[in-house]
Coordinates of C-alpha atoms (C1' of nucleotides) in Angstrom, one line a residue:
Chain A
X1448 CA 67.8 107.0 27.8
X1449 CA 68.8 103.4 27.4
X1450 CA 71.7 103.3 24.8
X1451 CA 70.0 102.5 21.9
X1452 CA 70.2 99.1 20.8
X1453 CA 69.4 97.4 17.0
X1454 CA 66.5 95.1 17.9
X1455 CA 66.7 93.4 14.5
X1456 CA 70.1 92.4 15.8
X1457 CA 68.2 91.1 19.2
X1458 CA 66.0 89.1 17.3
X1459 CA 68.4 87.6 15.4
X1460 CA 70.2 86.2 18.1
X1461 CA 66.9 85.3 19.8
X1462 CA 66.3 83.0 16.9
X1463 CA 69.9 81.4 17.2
X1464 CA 69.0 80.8 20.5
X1465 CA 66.1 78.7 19.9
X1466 CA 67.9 76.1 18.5
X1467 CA 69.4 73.1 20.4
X1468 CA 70.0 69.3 20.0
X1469 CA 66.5 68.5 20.8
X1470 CA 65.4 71.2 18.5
X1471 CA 67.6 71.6 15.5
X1472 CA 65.2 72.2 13.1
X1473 CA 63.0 75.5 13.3
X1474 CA 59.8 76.8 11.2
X1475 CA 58.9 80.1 10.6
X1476 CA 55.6 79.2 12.5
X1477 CA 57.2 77.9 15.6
X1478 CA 59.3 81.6 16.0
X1479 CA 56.1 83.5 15.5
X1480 CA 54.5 81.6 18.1
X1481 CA 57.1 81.5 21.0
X1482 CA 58.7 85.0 20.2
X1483 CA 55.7 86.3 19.8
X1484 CA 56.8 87.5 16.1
X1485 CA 53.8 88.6 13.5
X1486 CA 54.6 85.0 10.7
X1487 CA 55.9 87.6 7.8
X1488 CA 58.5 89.0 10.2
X1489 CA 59.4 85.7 11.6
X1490 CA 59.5 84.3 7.6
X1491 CA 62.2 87.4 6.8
X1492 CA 64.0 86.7 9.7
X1493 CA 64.7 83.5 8.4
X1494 CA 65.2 84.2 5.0
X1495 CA 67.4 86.8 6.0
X1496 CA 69.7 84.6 8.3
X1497 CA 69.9 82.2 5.5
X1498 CA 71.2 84.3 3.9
X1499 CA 74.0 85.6 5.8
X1500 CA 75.0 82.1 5.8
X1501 CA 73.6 81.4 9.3
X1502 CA 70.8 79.4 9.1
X1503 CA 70.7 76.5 6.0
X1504 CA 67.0 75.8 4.4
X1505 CA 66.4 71.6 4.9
X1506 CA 63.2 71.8 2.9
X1507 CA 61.0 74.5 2.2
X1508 CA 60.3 76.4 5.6
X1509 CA 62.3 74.3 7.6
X1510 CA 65.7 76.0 9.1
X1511 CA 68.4 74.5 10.9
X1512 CA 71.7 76.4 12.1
X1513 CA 74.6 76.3 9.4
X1514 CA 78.2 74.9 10.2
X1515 CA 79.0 78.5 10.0
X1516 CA 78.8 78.3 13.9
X1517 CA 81.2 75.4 14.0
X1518 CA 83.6 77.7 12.1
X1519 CA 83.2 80.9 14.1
X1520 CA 83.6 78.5 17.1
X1521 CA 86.8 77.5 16.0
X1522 CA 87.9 81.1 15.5
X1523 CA 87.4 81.6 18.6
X1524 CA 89.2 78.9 20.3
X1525 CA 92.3 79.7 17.7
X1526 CA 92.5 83.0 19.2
X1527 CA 93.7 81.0 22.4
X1528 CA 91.5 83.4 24.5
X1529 CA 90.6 80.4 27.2
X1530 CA 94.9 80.5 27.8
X1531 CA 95.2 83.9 27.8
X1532 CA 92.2 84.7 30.1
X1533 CA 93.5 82.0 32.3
X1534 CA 96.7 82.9 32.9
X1535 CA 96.5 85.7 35.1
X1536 CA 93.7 83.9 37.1
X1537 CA 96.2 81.1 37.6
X1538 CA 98.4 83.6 38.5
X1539 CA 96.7 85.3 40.9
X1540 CA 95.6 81.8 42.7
X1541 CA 99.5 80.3 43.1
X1542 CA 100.5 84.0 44.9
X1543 CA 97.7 83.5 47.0
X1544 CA 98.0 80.3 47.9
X1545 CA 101.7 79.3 47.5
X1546 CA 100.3 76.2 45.1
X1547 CA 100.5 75.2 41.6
X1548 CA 97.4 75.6 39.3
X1549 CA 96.5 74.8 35.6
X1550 CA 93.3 75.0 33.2
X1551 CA 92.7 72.2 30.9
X1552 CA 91.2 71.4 27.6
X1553 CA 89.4 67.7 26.6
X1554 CA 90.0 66.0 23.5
X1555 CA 87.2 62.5 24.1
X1556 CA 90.4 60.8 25.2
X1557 CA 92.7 62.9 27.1
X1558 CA 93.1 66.0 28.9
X1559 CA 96.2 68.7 27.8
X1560 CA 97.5 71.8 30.0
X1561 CA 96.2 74.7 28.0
X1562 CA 97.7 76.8 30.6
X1563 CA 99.2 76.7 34.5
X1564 CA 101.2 78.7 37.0
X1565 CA 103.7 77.1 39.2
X1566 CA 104.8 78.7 42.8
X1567 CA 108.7 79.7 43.2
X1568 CA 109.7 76.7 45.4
X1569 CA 110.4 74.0 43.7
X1570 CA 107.4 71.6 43.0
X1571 CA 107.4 67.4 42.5
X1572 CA 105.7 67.6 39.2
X1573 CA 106.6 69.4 36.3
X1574 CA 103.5 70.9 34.2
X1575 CA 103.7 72.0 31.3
X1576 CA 101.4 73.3 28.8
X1577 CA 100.3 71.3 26.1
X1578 CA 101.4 68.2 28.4
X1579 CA 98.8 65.3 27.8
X1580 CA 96.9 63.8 31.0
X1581 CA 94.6 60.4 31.5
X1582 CA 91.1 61.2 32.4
X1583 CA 89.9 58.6 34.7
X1584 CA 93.2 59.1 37.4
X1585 CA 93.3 63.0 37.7
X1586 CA 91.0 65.6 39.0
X1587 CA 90.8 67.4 35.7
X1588 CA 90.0 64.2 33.5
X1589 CA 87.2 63.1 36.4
X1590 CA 85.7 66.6 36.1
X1591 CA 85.7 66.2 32.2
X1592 CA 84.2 62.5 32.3
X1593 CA 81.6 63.8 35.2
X1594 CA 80.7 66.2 32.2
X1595 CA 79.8 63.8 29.2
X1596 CA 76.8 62.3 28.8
X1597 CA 76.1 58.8 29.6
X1598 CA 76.8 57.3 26.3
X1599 CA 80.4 59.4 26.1
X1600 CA 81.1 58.1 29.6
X1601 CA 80.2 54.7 29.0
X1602 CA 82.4 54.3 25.5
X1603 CA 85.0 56.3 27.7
X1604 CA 85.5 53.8 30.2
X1605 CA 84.8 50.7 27.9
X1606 CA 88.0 52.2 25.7
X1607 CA 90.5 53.3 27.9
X1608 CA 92.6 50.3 29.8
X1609 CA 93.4 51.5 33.4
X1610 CA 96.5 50.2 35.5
X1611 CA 97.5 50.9 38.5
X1612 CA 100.2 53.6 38.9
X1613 CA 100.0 54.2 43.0
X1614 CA 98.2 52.5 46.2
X1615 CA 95.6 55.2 45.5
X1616 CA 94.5 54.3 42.1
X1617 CA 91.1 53.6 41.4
X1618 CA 91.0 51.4 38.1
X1619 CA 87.6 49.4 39.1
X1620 CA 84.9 50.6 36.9
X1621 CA 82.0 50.8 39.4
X1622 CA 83.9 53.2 41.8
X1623 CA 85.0 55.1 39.3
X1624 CA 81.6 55.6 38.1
X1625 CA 80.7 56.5 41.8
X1626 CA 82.9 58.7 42.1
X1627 CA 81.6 60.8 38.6
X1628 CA 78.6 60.3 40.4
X1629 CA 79.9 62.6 43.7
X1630 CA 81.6 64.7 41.6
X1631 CA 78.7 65.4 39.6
X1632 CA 76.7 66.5 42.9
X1633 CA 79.1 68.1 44.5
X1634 CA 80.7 70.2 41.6
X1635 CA 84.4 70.0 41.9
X1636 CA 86.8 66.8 41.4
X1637 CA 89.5 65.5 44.0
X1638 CA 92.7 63.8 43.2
X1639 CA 94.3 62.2 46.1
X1640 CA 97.4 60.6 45.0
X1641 CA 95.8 58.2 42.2
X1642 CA 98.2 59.4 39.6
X1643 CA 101.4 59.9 41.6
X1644 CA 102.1 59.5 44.9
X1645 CA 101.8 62.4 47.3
X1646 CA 100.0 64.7 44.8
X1647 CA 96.7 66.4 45.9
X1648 CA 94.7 68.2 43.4
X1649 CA 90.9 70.0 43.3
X1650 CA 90.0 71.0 40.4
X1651 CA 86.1 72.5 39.2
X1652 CA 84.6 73.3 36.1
X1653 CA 84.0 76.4 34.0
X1654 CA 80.9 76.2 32.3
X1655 CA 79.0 78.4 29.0
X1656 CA 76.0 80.4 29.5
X1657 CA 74.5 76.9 28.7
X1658 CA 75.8 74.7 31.0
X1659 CA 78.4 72.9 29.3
X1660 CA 81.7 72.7 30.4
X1661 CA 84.7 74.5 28.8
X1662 CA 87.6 74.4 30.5
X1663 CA 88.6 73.4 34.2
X1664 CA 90.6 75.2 36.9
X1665 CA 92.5 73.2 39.6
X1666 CA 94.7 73.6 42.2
X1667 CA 97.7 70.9 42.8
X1668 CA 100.8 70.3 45.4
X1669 CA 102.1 68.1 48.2
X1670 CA 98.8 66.2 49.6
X1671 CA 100.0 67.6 53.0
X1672 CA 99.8 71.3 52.3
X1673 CA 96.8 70.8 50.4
X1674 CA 94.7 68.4 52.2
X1675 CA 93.2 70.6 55.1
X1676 CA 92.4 73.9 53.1
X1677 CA 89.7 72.2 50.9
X1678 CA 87.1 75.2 51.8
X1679 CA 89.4 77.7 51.1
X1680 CA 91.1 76.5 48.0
X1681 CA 87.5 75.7 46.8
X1682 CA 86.2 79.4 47.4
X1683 CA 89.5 80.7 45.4
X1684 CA 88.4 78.5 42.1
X1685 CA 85.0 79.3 42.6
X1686 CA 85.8 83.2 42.3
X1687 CA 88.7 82.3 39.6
X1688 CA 85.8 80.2 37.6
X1689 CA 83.3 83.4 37.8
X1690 CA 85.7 85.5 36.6
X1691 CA 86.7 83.5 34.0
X1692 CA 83.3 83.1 32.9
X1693 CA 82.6 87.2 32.6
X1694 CA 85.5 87.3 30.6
X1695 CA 84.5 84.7 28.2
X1696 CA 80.8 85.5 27.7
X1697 CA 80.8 88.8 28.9
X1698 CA 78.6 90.0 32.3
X1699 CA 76.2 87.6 33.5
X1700 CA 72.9 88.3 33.1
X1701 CA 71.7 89.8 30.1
X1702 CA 68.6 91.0 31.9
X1703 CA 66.3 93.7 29.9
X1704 CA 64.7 92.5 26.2
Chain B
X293 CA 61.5 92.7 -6.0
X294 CA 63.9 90.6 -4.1
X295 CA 63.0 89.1 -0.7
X296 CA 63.1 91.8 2.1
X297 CA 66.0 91.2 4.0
X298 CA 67.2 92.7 7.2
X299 CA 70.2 95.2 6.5
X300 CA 70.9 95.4 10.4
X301 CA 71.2 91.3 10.8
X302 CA 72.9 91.3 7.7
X303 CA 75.5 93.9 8.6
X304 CA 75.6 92.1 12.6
X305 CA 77.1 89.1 10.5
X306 CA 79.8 91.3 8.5
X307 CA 80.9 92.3 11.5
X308 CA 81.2 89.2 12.9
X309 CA 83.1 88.3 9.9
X310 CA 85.6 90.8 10.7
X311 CA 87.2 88.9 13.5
X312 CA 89.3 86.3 12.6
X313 CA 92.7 84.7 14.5
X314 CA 94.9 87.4 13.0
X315 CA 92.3 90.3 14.4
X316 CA 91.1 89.3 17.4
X317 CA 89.9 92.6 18.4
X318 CA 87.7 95.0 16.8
X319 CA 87.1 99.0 17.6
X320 CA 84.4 101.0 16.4
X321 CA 86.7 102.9 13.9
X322 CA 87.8 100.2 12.6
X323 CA 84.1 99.1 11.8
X324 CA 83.2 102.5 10.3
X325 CA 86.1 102.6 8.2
X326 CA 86.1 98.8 6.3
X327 CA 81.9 98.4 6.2
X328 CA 82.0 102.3 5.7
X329 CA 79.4 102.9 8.3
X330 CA 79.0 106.2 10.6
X331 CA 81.2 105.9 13.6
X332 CA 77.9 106.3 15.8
X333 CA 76.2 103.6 14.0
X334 CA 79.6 101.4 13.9
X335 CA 79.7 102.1 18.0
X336 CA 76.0 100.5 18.4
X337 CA 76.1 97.6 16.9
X338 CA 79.2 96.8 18.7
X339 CA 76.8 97.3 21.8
X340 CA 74.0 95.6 20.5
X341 CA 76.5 92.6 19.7
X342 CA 78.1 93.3 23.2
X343 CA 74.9 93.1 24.7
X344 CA 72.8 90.0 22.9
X345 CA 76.4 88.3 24.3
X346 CA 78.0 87.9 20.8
X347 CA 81.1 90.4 21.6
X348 CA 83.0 90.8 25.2
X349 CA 84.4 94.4 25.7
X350 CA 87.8 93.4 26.4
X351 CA 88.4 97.6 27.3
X352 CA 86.8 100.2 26.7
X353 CA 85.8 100.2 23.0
X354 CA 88.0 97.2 22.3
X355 CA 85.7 93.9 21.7
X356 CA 86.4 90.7 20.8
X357 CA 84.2 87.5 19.8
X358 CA 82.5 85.8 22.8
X359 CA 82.6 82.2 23.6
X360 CA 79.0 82.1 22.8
X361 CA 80.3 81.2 19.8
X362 CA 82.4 77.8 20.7
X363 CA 78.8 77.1 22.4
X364 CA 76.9 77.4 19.5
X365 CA 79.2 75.6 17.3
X366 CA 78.7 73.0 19.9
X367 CA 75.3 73.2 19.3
X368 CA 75.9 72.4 15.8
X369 CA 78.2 69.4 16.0
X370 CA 76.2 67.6 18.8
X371 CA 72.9 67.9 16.2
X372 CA 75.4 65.4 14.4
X373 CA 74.2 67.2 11.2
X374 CA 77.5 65.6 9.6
X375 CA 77.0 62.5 9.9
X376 CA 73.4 62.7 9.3
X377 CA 74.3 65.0 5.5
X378 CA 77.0 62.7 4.9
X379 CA 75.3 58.9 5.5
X380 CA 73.0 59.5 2.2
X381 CA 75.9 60.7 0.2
X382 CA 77.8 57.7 0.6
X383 CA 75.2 55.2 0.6
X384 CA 74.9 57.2 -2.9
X385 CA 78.9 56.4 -3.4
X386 CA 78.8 53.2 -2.0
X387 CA 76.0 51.9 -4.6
X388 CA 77.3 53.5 -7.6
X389 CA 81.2 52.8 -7.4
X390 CA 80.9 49.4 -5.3
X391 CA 83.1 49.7 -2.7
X392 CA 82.7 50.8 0.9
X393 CA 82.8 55.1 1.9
X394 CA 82.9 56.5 5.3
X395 CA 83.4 60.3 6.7
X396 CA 85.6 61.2 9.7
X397 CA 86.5 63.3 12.0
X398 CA 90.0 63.8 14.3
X399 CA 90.5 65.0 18.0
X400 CA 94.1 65.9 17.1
X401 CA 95.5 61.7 17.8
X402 CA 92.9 59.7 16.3
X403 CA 90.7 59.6 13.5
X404 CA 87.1 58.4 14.2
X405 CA 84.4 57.1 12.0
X406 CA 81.1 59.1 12.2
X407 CA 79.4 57.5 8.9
X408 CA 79.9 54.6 6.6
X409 CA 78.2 52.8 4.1
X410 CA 79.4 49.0 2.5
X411 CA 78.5 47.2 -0.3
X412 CA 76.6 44.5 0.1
X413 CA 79.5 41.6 -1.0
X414 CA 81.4 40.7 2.6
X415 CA 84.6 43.3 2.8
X416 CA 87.9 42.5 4.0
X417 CA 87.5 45.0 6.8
X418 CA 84.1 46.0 9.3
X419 CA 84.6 49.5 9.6
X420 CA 81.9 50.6 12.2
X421 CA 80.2 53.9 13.6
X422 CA 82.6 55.0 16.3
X423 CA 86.1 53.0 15.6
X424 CA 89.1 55.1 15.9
X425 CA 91.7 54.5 13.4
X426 CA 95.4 55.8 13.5
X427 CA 96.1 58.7 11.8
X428 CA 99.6 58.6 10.4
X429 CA 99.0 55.4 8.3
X430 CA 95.3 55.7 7.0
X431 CA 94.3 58.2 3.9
X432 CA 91.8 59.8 6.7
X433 CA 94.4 60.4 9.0
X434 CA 96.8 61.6 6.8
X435 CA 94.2 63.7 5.0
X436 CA 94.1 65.1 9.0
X437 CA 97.4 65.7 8.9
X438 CA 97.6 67.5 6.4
X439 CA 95.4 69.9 7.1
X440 CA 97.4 70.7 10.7
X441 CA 99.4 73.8 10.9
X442 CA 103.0 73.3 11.1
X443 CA 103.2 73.7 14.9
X444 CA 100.2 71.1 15.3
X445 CA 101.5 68.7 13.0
X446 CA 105.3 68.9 14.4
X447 CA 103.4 67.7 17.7
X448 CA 101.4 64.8 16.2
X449 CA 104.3 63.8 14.6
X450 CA 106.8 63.9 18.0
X451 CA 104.2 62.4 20.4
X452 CA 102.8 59.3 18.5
X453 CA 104.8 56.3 17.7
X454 CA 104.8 54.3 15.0
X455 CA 104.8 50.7 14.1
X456 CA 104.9 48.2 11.1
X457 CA 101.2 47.0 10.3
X458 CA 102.7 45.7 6.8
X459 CA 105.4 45.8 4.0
X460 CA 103.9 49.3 2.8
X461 CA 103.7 51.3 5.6
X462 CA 105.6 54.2 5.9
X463 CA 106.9 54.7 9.4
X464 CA 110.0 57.3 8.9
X465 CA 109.3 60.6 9.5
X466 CA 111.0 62.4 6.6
X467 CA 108.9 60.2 4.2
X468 CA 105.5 60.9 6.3
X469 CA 106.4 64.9 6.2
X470 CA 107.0 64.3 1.9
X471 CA 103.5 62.2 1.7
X472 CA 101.5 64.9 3.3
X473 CA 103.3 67.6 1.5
X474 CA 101.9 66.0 -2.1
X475 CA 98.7 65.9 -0.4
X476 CA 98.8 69.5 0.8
X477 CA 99.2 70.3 -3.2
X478 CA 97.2 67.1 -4.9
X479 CA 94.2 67.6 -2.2
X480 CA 93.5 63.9 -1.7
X481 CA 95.1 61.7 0.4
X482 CA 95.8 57.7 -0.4
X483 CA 96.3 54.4 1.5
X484 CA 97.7 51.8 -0.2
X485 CA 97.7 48.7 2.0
X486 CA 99.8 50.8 4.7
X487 CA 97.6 50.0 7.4
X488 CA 95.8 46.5 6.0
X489 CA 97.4 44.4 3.6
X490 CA 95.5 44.7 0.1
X491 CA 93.6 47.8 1.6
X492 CA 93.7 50.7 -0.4
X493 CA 91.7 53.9 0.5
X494 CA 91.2 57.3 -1.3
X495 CA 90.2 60.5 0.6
X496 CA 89.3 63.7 0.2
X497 CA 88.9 66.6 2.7
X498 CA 84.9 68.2 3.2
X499 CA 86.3 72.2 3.6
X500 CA 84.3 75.2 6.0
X501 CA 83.7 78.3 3.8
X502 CA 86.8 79.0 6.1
X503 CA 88.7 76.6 4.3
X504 CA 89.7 75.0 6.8
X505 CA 88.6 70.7 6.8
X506 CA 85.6 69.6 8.5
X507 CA 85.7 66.2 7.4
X508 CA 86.4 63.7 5.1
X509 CA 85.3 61.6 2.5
X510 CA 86.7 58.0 1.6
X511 CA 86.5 55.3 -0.8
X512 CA 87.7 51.9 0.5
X513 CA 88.4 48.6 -0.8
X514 CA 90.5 45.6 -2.5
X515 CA 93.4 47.6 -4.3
X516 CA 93.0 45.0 -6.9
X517 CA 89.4 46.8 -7.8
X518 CA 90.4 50.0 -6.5
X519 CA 93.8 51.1 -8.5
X520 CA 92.5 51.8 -11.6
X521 CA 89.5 53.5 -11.1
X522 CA 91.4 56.4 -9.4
X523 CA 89.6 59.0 -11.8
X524 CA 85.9 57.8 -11.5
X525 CA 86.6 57.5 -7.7
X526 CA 88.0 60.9 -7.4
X527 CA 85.1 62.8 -9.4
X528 CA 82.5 60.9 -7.5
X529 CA 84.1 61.9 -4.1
X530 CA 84.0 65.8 -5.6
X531 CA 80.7 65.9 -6.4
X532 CA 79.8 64.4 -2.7
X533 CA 81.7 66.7 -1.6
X534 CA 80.0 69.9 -2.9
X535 CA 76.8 68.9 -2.1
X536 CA 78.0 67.9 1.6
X537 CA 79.3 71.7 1.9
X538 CA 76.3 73.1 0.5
X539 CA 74.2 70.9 2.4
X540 CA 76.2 72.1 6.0
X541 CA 76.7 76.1 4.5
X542 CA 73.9 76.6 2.0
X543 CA 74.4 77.7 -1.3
X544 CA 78.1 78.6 -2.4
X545 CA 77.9 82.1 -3.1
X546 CA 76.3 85.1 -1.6
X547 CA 76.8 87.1 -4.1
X548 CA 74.0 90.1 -3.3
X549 CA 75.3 92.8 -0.5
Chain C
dT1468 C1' 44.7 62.5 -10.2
dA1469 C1' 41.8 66.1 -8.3
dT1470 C1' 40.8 68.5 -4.0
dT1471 C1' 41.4 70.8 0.1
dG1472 C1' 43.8 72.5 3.9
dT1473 C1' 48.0 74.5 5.6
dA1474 C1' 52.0 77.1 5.4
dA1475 C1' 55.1 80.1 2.7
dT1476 C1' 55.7 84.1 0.1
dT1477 C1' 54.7 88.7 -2.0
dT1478 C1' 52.6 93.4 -2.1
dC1479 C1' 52.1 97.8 -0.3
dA1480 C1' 50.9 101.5 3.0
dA1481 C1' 51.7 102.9 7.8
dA1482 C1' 54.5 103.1 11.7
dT1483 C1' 58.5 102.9 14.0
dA1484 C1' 63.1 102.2 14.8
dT1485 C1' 67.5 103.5 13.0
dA1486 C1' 71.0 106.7 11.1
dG1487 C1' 73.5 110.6 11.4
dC1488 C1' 74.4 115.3 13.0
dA1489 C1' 76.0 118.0 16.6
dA1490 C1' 77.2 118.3 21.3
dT1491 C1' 79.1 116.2 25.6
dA1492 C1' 81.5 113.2 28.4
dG1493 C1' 85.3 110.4 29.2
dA1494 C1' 90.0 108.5 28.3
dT1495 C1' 94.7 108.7 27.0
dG1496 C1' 99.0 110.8 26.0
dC1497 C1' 102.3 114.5 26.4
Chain D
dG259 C1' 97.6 119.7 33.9
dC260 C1' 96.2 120.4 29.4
dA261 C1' 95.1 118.9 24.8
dT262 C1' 93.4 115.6 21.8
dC263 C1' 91.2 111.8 20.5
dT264 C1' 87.5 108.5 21.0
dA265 C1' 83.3 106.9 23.1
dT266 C1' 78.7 108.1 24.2
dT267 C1' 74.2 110.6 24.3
dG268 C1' 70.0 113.5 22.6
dC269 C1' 67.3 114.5 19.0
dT270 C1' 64.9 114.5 14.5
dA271 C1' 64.4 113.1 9.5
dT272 C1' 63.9 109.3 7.0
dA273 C1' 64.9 104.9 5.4
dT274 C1' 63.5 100.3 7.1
dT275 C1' 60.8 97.3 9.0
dT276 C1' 56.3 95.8 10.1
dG277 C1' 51.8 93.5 9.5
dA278 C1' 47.1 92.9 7.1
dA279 C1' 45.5 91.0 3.2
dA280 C1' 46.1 88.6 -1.0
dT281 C1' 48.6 85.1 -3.6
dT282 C1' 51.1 81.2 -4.5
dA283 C1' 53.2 76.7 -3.4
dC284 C1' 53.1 72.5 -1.1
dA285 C1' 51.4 68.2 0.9
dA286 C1' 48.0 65.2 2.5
dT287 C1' 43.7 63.0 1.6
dA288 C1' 40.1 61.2 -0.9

DNA sequence: TATTGTAATTTCAAATATAGCAATAGATGC
DNA sequence: GCATCTATTGCTATATTTGAAATTACAATA
């Protein structure tokens, strides 16, 4: 026997799921129809997550999803668990592959070390968590900016002045903008040199059940040593970034109803 | 008869409540003991919560909250539900008291503006949708400040420099740390031409159920007009307030089990 | 302002899913 | 390796949820 599980609990957090940006409001109606709930059940579901604080009433019937979430999202990210789950990841990559690596966090503006593991030898630059990095000249900030919509990107790059800091710096907008564009299709971010000289990095994304980005894993050293193993290096994120993402949100697929 | 409610959502969101940065991680025992619930039941609902992808086993029987949770506080905040509660409310402020209003919020360096209203006289300043104002010299920012944990607010203070805008701003740090120490106890924060000459500002903090600030709420004008009225201006921006959090959390108190 | 249609809410009996006991399997520590 | 503690499962009584029907509230229209 399946173990058993509290469907009312299901439900609920089928409801939750309903909601997004292009949907934040929600009527009892609309959850009868597309979860196939009888109205009075759909009805007490509401009134019931309104009043666990979950859901807020607009006007009579209409629901939309309390900043209780915004706090429980908080709580989460206090408890540091994108760090912590990191770090052995980032350990396990720089044994493997003799190379430093790091996991970031994106403020709108600026990108900070949330966590990194450096290799014994020593390395040019010095990482170190909670260490602030531009967006638009490293392969963690390009990977953020690939990630915000266009209206972000666009006050992004109208906001932030861009110099030049090596031969390899790209401060013209429209290849900058092409570049988001690669990085966008190809799903992973280079850095080759732009911010200081002779440093390679590749960093790619870690994304939420739904798509958006949450952190990002890279690996960085001596352009040399780093250019030729692109496939390689790329294939130990990738597998770094899956198991990341189990940690965070638990096994993939949540597959029976 | 009261509304029928769901006990098992209801007792799903308890649970939820339990976690917190200080107790990251939650057993079954623990469950049975503080909601006083059968170990058996305690153990399934941390499988139904595991399950629906609201809880990660962390090891066996250990769980923890799952980034869902960030992703639907995202959800939240991108529905820009603040500024959309807020814009009335100070329109309502705005008319009454005569002077302009705006709500903000902070990415840990800058304040940003994500509602205003103005009266309909010119004002000395065009605060717009969007503008990002320094913290350590605006009542916003300090407001911000404020509401940092030590650790947070030793970094703010170490990694952003500070110039003269005019004769009252404050730019030493011992007299910054005093200044958001009286706010920490008085619960508003003030501007008195620190950033603009003859611009003084009054704001107070919009709180989670948490506690912890979600925005904030200004008053802005001439100080000429504005040093007086510091009472009326206070009350108004209270009672803005409370109907902002009920309007983001629902009703204050739920009282019923 | 009255009217009418639509949607929310309540009532109550039936059905079903949940709670808890008792037993087992699985870890963890000594 | 054994003992102990905790997680997990099977099974049934029962408390909870469900849904049809009836009622009430709301909003749009005339």
């Amino acid at each position: 026997m399946a173990p058993q599980i509290n469907g009312s609990v299901v439900k609920a957090f089928e409801i939750l799921h309903l909601f997004s940006p292009e949907r934040p409001v929600i009527t009892a109606a609309d959850l009868a129809r597309e979860l196939d709930l009888n109205g009075v059940t759909a009805h007490r579901f509401l009134r019931t997550l309104e009043q666990v604080g979950a859901l807020v009433a607009e006007s009579r019937g209409h629901y939309r999803l309390s900043f209780l979430f915004a706090d429980l999202g908080d709580r989460v990210r206090d408890a540091q668990m994108l760090a912590r789950l990191a770090q052995p990841l980032l350990n396990g990559l720089t044994d493997r592959l003799g190379e430093g690596s790091m996991a970031t966090s994106f403020n709108g503006a600026k990108v900070t070390c949330i966590a990194k593991a450096q290799p014994r030898r020593a390395l040019a630059v010095d990482v170190r968590v909670g260490v602030e990095l531009e967006a638009w000249c490293t392969a963690h900030g390009k990977l953020w900016l690939a990630h915000l919509g266009e209206t972000e990107l666009d006050r992004y790059l109208a906001g932030h002045a861009r110099q030049r800091f090596t031969a390899a710096t790209v401060t013209d907008e429209q290849r900058l903008r092409q570049e988001i564009a690669v990085i966008r299709k190809q799903g992973f971010a280079l850095n080759r040199g732009e911010r200081e000289e002779g440093l390679f990095a590749l960093a790619v994304p870690v994304r939420s059940r739904s798509g958006r980005m949450v952190t990002g894993l890279s690996i960085f050293g001596p352009s040399g040593r780093l250019g030729g193993a692109q496939a390689e290096i790329l294939g130990a994120l990738r597998q770094a970034t899956a198991e990341l993402e189990a940690g965070l949100y638990g096994p993939p697929a949540p597959i029976q109803v």
